[in-house]
Amino acid sequence: MTTLSYARAVSLALAEAMESDDRVFVLGEDVAHGGAYGATVGLLDRFGPSRVRDTPISEAAIVGYSVGASLAGMRPVAEIMHMDFIACAMDQVVNQAAKVRYMSGGKASAPLVIRAGTGGWLSAAAQHSQSLEAWFAHIPGIKVVASGTPADARAVLRAAIDDANPVLVVESLSLYEGQGEVPDEPPVYRLGAADLKRRGDDVTIVTWGALVPRVLEAADALAAEGVHADVVDLLTIRPWDADAVLASVSRTNRAVVAHQAHRHGGFGAEVAATIAEKAFDQLDAPVARVGSLDVPVPFSPPLEEYVLPTAARVADAVRAMG
Amino acid sequence: MPSNPDELLRMYRTMVLIRLAEERLVQLFAAGKMPGFIHSYIGEEATAVGVCGALRPDDYITSTHRGHGHIIAKGGDLGLFFAELYGKATGYCRGKGGSMHVTDMDLGILGANGIVGAGIPIAAGAALACRMQGLDRVAVAFLGDGATDIGVFHEALNMASLWDVPAVFVCENNGYADFMSRASHQRIERVSDRAASYSMPGVTIDGNDVEAVRDAATEAVARARAGGGPTLLECVTYRWRGHYEGDPQPYRTADEVEEWKRRDPLPTAEARLRATGALDDVSRDAIRAAATAAIDQAVAQAEAAPMPSPEDALQDVYAEVDEVGWS
């Protein structure tokens, strides 16, 4: 085991993938200089400017070039500095990358990766703080992953790069400096598998991304009160591991879904609906959802802290189930 | 470049095939035999054929919603093409794409596209890949004059210039962006003027002169292949039909259309071939008869082919097996 920051774990995964596969290259704004948040530090020196490409501020072209390069046999990994900026590239993500395989009857394939830095807890205001995974999880043809620890950041990114489909990787900027243990050996993760982060028989808390450490904090608080939570980290949001969630709920009979994104229309709604459809008879209480309040993310710290979900709010949601 | 009668004859044959195939499609569509909608390429044949005449089979293209000519000019299979437009299981895309999404990876056709301008960065990205792979392939993005108004055109050309990617951006200036005349959607005199913003050569040529197109494309392709970077090549042509079949076209006069029909690219090429003795009435009729026979066969096969099973809709969303062997 080595202790690494989340950001260093990302750069480790990139370096490992680039080392093992000449087709892999990275592109994005300031990536050659290590990236705005330090996720590509060291790559330029190691792999050179052809494979570590600084781009102009051109999100549509960053993704569009990635689509074209992937169709022509490369494995581009594009960085979108803040996930909010992907709005500038939506056509290339949604109408091109996600559709090309289907529209061609399976003849073409666009195995690109888009790493999107997700803000929140940065006092970065409404255009630098959104967690937009639900937009993409809605679209057949693209996969979506998210991670909340350094080890998972490395594992899911490597799996995304190795996957033959377009994959959106949701990275949590608020966790970038957080340290965690990362195994010495290369990760083996299969997209679509959830990870049981904590075992408990009283309630299932389904979560992903930036909420993972906050949910674990909530689980600690609940344990002190004698309530033990199963914490299911989805890791892959599309295709998500409904089997793991339902297996947990069948033991606990209670479920909370917690994510950074807005509760309204968030992917938690899909998880909650699925639990209600498939495990209604096993539930002792309605499925609860915790997410950001239904307003844009504000700038000032007390406002932002109020709008974004907290460990306390997750714990309260569990307590309210009785 | 001096005319080579054999090459011109080859290009003429392809133009005739596109023209007759498009005329047939117009008839079939009007007869209600095709689902959806189609955008006819009639009148613009010299551009697709001249550009593809400058390409190797392993070069890439991206096409547009008005893409039938590009597909045929790049060597597309007429049977697969017609079957796709009929929505048949035997079509290029198994009936999942239709007119606007024909793709043939074996021929370097990275897809027609239903989104105006979307193929521009895709072609440029493919060109970048070629450079990174040490291959001397090039990529052509076909685009219309309307596509030069969309943001990704500018993003893609800026990056192409910055990185010297081996791409040629071929603007088919056919006078209209959907229903808007060029004067009503952009102020610049020549589309190729936009190349100056990106320090790349911008060339405007008669898009109805197949040899002029071929020569200009050959120069741009050679420059790209040699590492000299991208070119914006504007081919001035005209859309004979409406934006889509059935378009009532209140935005232009019949006189304007007739004026451009007098500049039909086919008779221009034909006259040159006759002047060199490479074509006469007999061989002209034979070329048309051969094209008609090929189209007849493609249409007959397409009509006889099965429709997809409804549940085929559930396939081809994701690759089944990834690199590490998960399935």
PDB file of N, CA, C and O in Angstrom, chain B residues 157-158 160-162 164 192-202 223 228-232:
ATOM      1  N   LEU B 157     -11.176  24.150 -36.367  1.00  0.00           N
ATOM      2  CA  LEU B 157     -10.168  24.673 -37.292  1.00  0.00           C
ATOM      3  C   LEU B 157      -9.014  25.324 -36.544  1.00  0.00           C
ATOM      4  O   LEU B 157      -7.847  25.216 -36.943  1.00  0.00           O
ATOM      5  N   ASN B 158      -9.338  25.979 -35.440  1.00  0.00           N
ATOM      6  CA  ASN B 158      -8.263  26.578 -34.640  1.00  0.00           C
ATOM      7  C   ASN B 158      -7.307  25.505 -34.134  1.00  0.00           C
ATOM      8  O   ASN B 158      -6.086  25.632 -34.227  1.00  0.00           O
ATOM      9  N   ALA B 160      -6.924  22.486 -35.353  1.00  0.00           N
ATOM     10  CA  ALA B 160      -6.280  21.814 -36.489  1.00  0.00           C
ATOM     11  C   ALA B 160      -5.066  22.604 -36.957  1.00  0.00           C
ATOM     12  O   ALA B 160      -4.017  22.043 -37.288  1.00  0.00           O
ATOM     13  N   SER B 161      -5.223  23.916 -36.969  1.00  0.00           N
ATOM     14  CA  SER B 161      -4.124  24.776 -37.377  1.00  0.00           C
ATOM     15  C   SER B 161      -2.995  24.725 -36.350  1.00  0.00           C
ATOM     16  O   SER B 161      -1.822  24.579 -36.682  1.00  0.00           O
ATOM     17  N   LEU B 162      -3.388  24.796 -35.085  1.00  0.00           N
ATOM     18  CA  LEU B 162      -2.405  24.767 -33.997  1.00  0.00           C
ATOM     19  C   LEU B 162      -1.567  23.490 -34.046  1.00  0.00           C
ATOM     20  O   LEU B 162      -0.365  23.510 -33.803  1.00  0.00           O
ATOM     21  N   ASP B 164      -1.354  21.329 -36.726  1.00  0.00           N
ATOM     22  CA  ASP B 164      -1.011  20.876 -38.081  1.00  0.00           C
ATOM     23  C   ASP B 164      -1.594  19.505 -38.404  1.00  0.00           C
ATOM     24  O   ASP B 164      -0.912  18.643 -38.975  1.00  0.00           O
ATOM     25  N   SER B 192     -14.177  30.830 -47.621  1.00  0.00           N
ATOM     26  CA  SER B 192     -12.757  30.535 -47.416  1.00  0.00           C
ATOM     27  C   SER B 192     -12.036  31.670 -46.707  1.00  0.00           C
ATOM     28  O   SER B 192     -10.932  31.475 -46.196  1.00  0.00           O
ATOM     29  N   ASP B 193     -12.656  32.868 -46.670  1.00  0.00           N
ATOM     30  CA  ASP B 193     -12.043  33.962 -45.909  1.00  0.00           C
ATOM     31  C   ASP B 193     -11.849  33.567 -44.447  1.00  0.00           C
ATOM     32  O   ASP B 193     -10.984  34.101 -43.756  1.00  0.00           O
ATOM     33  N   ARG B 194     -12.678  32.648 -43.974  1.00  0.00           N
ATOM     34  CA  ARG B 194     -12.591  32.262 -42.564  1.00  0.00           C
ATOM     35  C   ARG B 194     -11.278  31.547 -42.256  1.00  0.00           C
ATOM     36  O   ARG B 194     -10.873  31.473 -41.091  1.00  0.00           O
ATOM     37  N   ALA B 195     -10.613  31.017 -43.282  1.00  0.00           N
ATOM     38  CA  ALA B 195      -9.337  30.328 -43.052  1.00  0.00           C
ATOM     39  C   ALA B 195      -8.288  31.281 -42.491  1.00  0.00           C
ATOM     40  O   ALA B 195      -7.395  30.865 -41.745  1.00  0.00           O
ATOM     41  N   ALA B 196      -8.387  32.561 -42.858  1.00  0.00           N
ATOM     42  CA  ALA B 196      -7.376  33.528 -42.422  1.00  0.00           C
ATOM     43  C   ALA B 196      -7.302  33.602 -40.897  1.00  0.00           C
ATOM     44  O   ALA B 196      -6.231  33.806 -40.328  1.00  0.00           O
ATOM     45  N   SER B 197      -8.448  33.397 -40.236  1.00  0.00           N
ATOM     46  CA  SER B 197      -8.452  33.436 -38.770  1.00  0.00           C
ATOM     47  C   SER B 197      -7.593  32.340 -38.170  1.00  0.00           C
ATOM     48  O   SER B 197      -7.223  32.412 -37.005  1.00  0.00           O
ATOM     49  N   TYR B 198      -7.351  31.302 -38.944  1.00  0.00           N
ATOM     50  CA  TYR B 198      -6.637  30.144 -38.414  1.00  0.00           C
ATOM     51  C   TYR B 198      -5.315  29.924 -39.137  1.00  0.00           C
ATOM     52  O   TYR B 198      -4.731  28.837 -39.036  1.00  0.00           O
ATOM     53  N   SER B 199      -4.872  30.924 -39.848  1.00  0.00           N
ATOM     54  CA  SER B 199      -3.587  30.841 -40.556  1.00  0.00           C
ATOM     55  C   SER B 199      -3.471  29.565 -41.368  1.00  0.00           C
ATOM     56  O   SER B 199      -2.433  28.918 -41.360  1.00  0.00           O
ATOM     57  N   MET B 200      -4.544  29.209 -42.014  1.00  0.00           N
ATOM     58  CA  MET B 200      -4.453  28.060 -42.919  1.00  0.00           C
ATOM     59  C   MET B 200      -4.886  28.520 -44.306  1.00  0.00           C
ATOM     60  O   MET B 200      -5.599  29.519 -44.438  1.00  0.00           O
ATOM     61  N   PRO B 201      -4.402  27.833 -45.344  1.00  0.00           N
ATOM     62  CA  PRO B 201      -4.823  28.239 -46.678  1.00  0.00           C
ATOM     63  C   PRO B 201      -6.335  28.129 -46.831  1.00  0.00           C
ATOM     64  O   PRO B 201      -6.946  27.158 -46.375  1.00  0.00           O
ATOM     65  N   GLY B 202      -6.917  29.143 -47.435  1.00  0.00           N
ATOM     66  CA  GLY B 202      -8.339  29.132 -47.752  1.00  0.00           C
ATOM     67  C   GLY B 202      -8.487  29.296 -49.255  1.00  0.00           C
ATOM     68  O   GLY B 202      -7.984  30.254 -49.826  1.00  0.00           O
ATOM     69  N   ARG B 223      -0.565  18.496 -49.244  1.00  0.00           N
ATOM     70  CA  ARG B 223       0.016  19.325 -48.187  1.00  0.00           C
ATOM     71  C   ARG B 223      -0.236  18.694 -46.820  1.00  0.00           C
ATOM     72  O   ARG B 223       0.668  18.599 -45.985  1.00  0.00           O
ATOM     73  N   GLY B 228       2.065  19.470 -43.853  1.00  0.00           N
ATOM     74  CA  GLY B 228       1.928  20.923 -44.020  1.00  0.00           C
ATOM     75  C   GLY B 228       0.662  21.504 -43.425  1.00  0.00           C
ATOM     76  O   GLY B 228       0.415  22.703 -43.566  1.00  0.00           O
ATOM     77  N   GLY B 229      -0.148  20.675 -42.800  1.00  0.00           N
ATOM     78  CA  GLY B 229      -1.316  21.202 -42.087  1.00  0.00           C
ATOM     79  C   GLY B 229      -2.575  21.248 -42.931  1.00  0.00           C
ATOM     80  O   GLY B 229      -2.600  20.834 -44.093  1.00  0.00           O
ATOM     81  N   PRO B 230      -3.623  21.753 -42.308  1.00  0.00           N
ATOM     82  CA  PRO B 230      -4.962  21.692 -42.910  1.00  0.00           C
ATOM     83  C   PRO B 230      -5.234  22.813 -43.907  1.00  0.00           C
ATOM     84  O   PRO B 230      -4.495  23.796 -43.977  1.00  0.00           O
ATOM     85  N   THR B 231      -6.306  22.631 -44.647  1.00  0.00           N
ATOM     86  CA  THR B 231      -6.775  23.609 -45.645  1.00  0.00           C
ATOM     87  C   THR B 231      -8.287  23.730 -45.517  1.00  0.00           C
ATOM     88  O   THR B 231      -8.959  22.729 -45.245  1.00  0.00           O
ATOM     89  N   LEU B 232      -8.772  24.925 -45.732  1.00  0.00           N
ATOM     90  CA  LEU B 232     -10.221  25.127 -45.897  1.00  0.00           C
ATOM     91  C   LEU B 232     -10.483  25.306 -47.382  1.00  0.00           C
ATOM     92  O   LEU B 232     -10.024  26.277 -47.990  1.00  0.00           O
TER      93      LEU B 232
END
